[in-house]
Amino acid sequence: MPKIGMEPLRRSSLIDAAIQEVGRVGSLDVTVSQIAKRAGVSSALAHHYFGSKDQILLSALRHILTLYAVEVRRELAAVRQPDQRLGAIIRASFASPNFEPAIITAWLNFYVQARKSPEAARLLAIYQRRLRSNLLVGLHPLLGDDAPTVADGLAALIDGLYIRQVTAPGAPNPQTACAIAQAYLTASLKAAA
Amino acid sequence: MPKIGMEPLRRSSLIDAAIQEVGRVGSLDVTVSQIAKRAGVSSALAHHYFGSKDQILLSALRHILTLYAVEVRRELAAVRQPDQRLGAIIRASFASPNFEPAIITAWLNFYVQARKSPEAARLLAIYQRRLRSNLLVGLHPLLGDDAPTVADGLAALIDGLYIRQVTAPGAPNPQTACAIAQAYLTASLKAAA
Amino acid sequence: MPKIGMEPLRRSSLIDAAIQEVGRVGSLDVTVSQIAKRAGVSSALAHHYFGSKDQILLSALRHILTLYAVEVRRELAAVRQPDQRLGAIIRASFASPNFEPAIITAWLNFYVQARKSPEAARLLAIYQRRLRSNLLVGLHPLLGDDAPTVADGLAALIDGLYIRQVTAPGAPNPQTACAIAQAYLTASLKAAA
Amino acid sequence: MPKIGMEPLRRSSLIDAAIQEVGRVGSLDVTVSQIAKRAGVSSALAHHYFGSKDQILLSALRHILTLYAVEVRRELAAVRQPDQRLGAIIRASFASPNFEPAIITAWLNFYVQARKSPEAARLLAIYQRRLRSNLLVGLHPLLGDDAPTVADGLAALIDGLYIRQVTAPGAPNPQTACAIAQAYLTASLKAAA
DNA sequence: AATGAATGAGGATTCATTCAT
DNA sequence: GATGAATGAATCCTCATTCAT
């Protein structure tokens, strides 16, 4: 068993396991043992690699944010025209890897964790700033001074549609959710014109 | 000391204390002792009145939902014209008692709790249905078959604006948040026309 | 069982149990459970009253130092002539309550603990200062400037005789140990004359 | 890498590391990893060479006792007259290699370990017997039947002066400590005369 | 009605030790 | 010879909950 170079594999599978467990249990009240067992290792090993439960959860948060960032980058890379950037960002937010219930549940819980852990708060703030900035880049040429307000609205709408996937029974499916956000954008632009 | 009719007072102050503690700590990881201490009683008494910690938290959730329902009713009662119902509902969602950070934080945490506790899920589902139904009553005359989609969007936007108060640094203030939601409504109606 | 006013009784029996366990095991590697079990309570209760294992051990240290101080005071109170003070102090150091193996072992371990815990170091320093000061009060009229050196020697001799009770097989018994210390004093005075 | 004859070097550096760590931490609560890291090897290697943590500590104890024995032999070898043997033994006890804080702290802790480990107790007993015997050889010609008592006193005084280096703030420096022990000897002889 | 006393169950964390390479 | 990988067995500590008064 003990091969060399196990660390990255273990870290990765523990992070995955943490996200899945948070998704399964529905809260951050998961034990290190549960996470470790799902990853197929002992809880001692989890501590060996991460130092503490908090670090495991923080790494999981970082991973989730990375997944999201990857999706955004992928969608933006495919864009040819500047005015399609906004659509790309919206699509990224509803793309499948980020939109699984476990991931959404984890995300929801990390909103909570950010109220306790400064480091989690810092990471989420980075995400928030980046999203806002991305939206503004797309909105400013079209709306001028009205851009910030629409950006705030769009960000809130995306957030709301996102977490309602797991908090509101009968929430719209991903495609519909995406369409609602796109419609918000279209309507806001039309209203401003 | 043993006064008559202490029970409702005790229950009420314990519920308030629970909400404040959840708001202060930022998560449901509050101990019964913390809640009891804030309410000025022993933790044994908290159990005496509520039976368990879960029941305390559920009662707090019920209380929060009631506060919201009261606000909605108050706003709707002031409405004269049917087409002003939607504005009333939106206003209610951003009215001050519901919009304090402690309450929002508690609300956010109850979204989490609903993933673990069927009873909490049931209560939240009632709230979601009522909100949706209220919105549909106002939207249907104006939008026909498009009403459900706009209702979903509006509900999501309200939710998003709400939780971003505590999860997004630099989120719009209550008035602006309310204005954004109203603008969404206006724009959606205009776009449909 | 649950009567009122249990706290002082529990604290006292836990402290006794801690000293006995340290004496039995021979080191500070005693578990809170062992201490609690000997005191006839749960380990949770030990934590309830003391907050942490360190606090239990520190309280035990305080108790030991108090026992010693009591003995010194008792012997000094019985003294009529100033020049008998030194003999009283020496006697106190070898008096029976302080001279049980468990107590000596605990004392030895607290010397160790003082190298880790500032609070333990502080308490031991107080004991050292008080002993030195007591010795100097008696020695100064007799030896003048030579008093400090003899005081240091006497303190060291007492310490050495004390811990050798548990570290040197075949160490002199309490009476002999006491006589050795008294002889040291006599010889030092004679040598100075 | 695999060099021939690494074993004695590894063992030696691990023993040194163990003593230094015990001195640094102040107790035997040092981990094998800490010791191994200080010695620049993996903890697995430490086990490979010593078998267990206890064996590492026992070897360190043996090493300390050897250092002391070497010092005694050196001082005795330099002695010309039988009546100078006692002075030589006293000097050896306060000679620099044995008198570093880390060594003294380790020594103090080994007194503790002897209460748990029979093997440690055995080693310390050998040291105690040898010291006593050495002292008696020098004292008997001078004191006859009084020799054992003075030997016990001198041994206790040396022990006391020794450990007070690390347990009593403001303890006499090595030279003064040595002088105190010599003075004890002189005074005892004079008193007996 | 109210509480101090008490505990069982459980969780994070540490660490000596083993093993495959 | 040397080590990274891995774990079982503790141990401290917390907390919801119960109970006698």
mmCIF file of N, CA, C and O in Angstrom, chain D residues 5 42 63 74 84 109 122-123 125 149 173:
data_model
loop_
_atom_site.group_PDB
_atom_site.id
_atom_site.type_symbol
_atom_site.label_atom_id
_atom_site.label_comp_id
_atom_site.label_asym_id
_atom_site.label_seq_id
_atom_site.Cartn_x
_atom_site.Cartn_y
_atom_site.Cartn_z
ATOM 1 N N GLY D 5 28.545 1.539 8.818
ATOM 2 C CA GLY D 5 28.853 2.066 10.146
ATOM 3 C C GLY D 5 28.035 3.277 10.522
ATOM 4 O O GLY D 5 28.426 4.080 11.360
ATOM 5 N N SER D 42 14.131 10.197 10.148
ATOM 6 C CA SER D 42 12.690 9.957 10.272
ATOM 7 C C SER D 42 12.411 9.227 11.580
ATOM 8 O O SER D 42 13.287 8.564 12.141
ATOM 9 N N HIS D 63 23.299 7.245 28.828
ATOM 10 C CA HIS D 63 24.318 8.162 28.341
ATOM 11 C C HIS D 63 24.639 9.232 29.382
ATOM 12 O O HIS D 63 25.803 9.557 29.631
ATOM 13 N N ARG D 74 37.622 10.892 35.704
ATOM 14 C CA ARG D 74 38.635 11.871 35.346
ATOM 15 C C ARG D 74 39.175 12.576 36.598
ATOM 16 O O ARG D 74 40.391 12.709 36.802
ATOM 17 N N GLN D 84 42.047 13.338 49.168
ATOM 18 C CA GLN D 84 41.512 14.310 48.211
ATOM 19 C C GLN D 84 40.409 13.696 47.353
ATOM 20 O O GLN D 84 39.819 14.373 46.515
ATOM 21 N N ASN D 109 14.012 14.573 35.038
ATOM 22 C CA ASN D 109 12.931 13.786 34.459
ATOM 23 C C ASN D 109 13.189 12.292 34.558
ATOM 24 O O ASN D 109 12.247 11.501 34.634
ATOM 25 N N ARG D 122 16.620 0.708 37.951
ATOM 26 C CA ARG D 122 17.832 -0.081 38.134
ATOM 27 C C ARG D 122 19.082 0.757 37.828
ATOM 28 O O ARG D 122 20.051 0.783 38.611
ATOM 29 N N LEU D 123 19.022 1.482 36.724
ATOM 30 C CA LEU D 123 20.183 2.284 36.344
ATOM 31 C C LEU D 123 20.470 3.358 37.387
ATOM 32 O O LEU D 123 21.616 3.592 37.775
ATOM 33 N N ALA D 125 19.672 3.285 40.469
ATOM 34 C CA ALA D 125 20.136 2.655 41.707
ATOM 35 C C ALA D 125 21.636 2.379 41.636
ATOM 36 O O ALA D 125 22.368 2.548 42.627
ATOM 37 N N THR D 149 26.190 8.374 57.718
ATOM 38 C CA THR D 149 25.285 9.514 57.848
ATOM 39 C C THR D 149 25.784 10.716 57.056
ATOM 40 O O THR D 149 25.016 11.368 56.326
ATOM 41 N N ASN D 173 25.349 29.568 41.696
ATOM 42 C CA ASN D 173 25.994 29.112 40.459
ATOM 43 C C ASN D 173 26.857 27.879 40.749
ATOM 44 O O ASN D 173 27.066 27.524 41.905
#
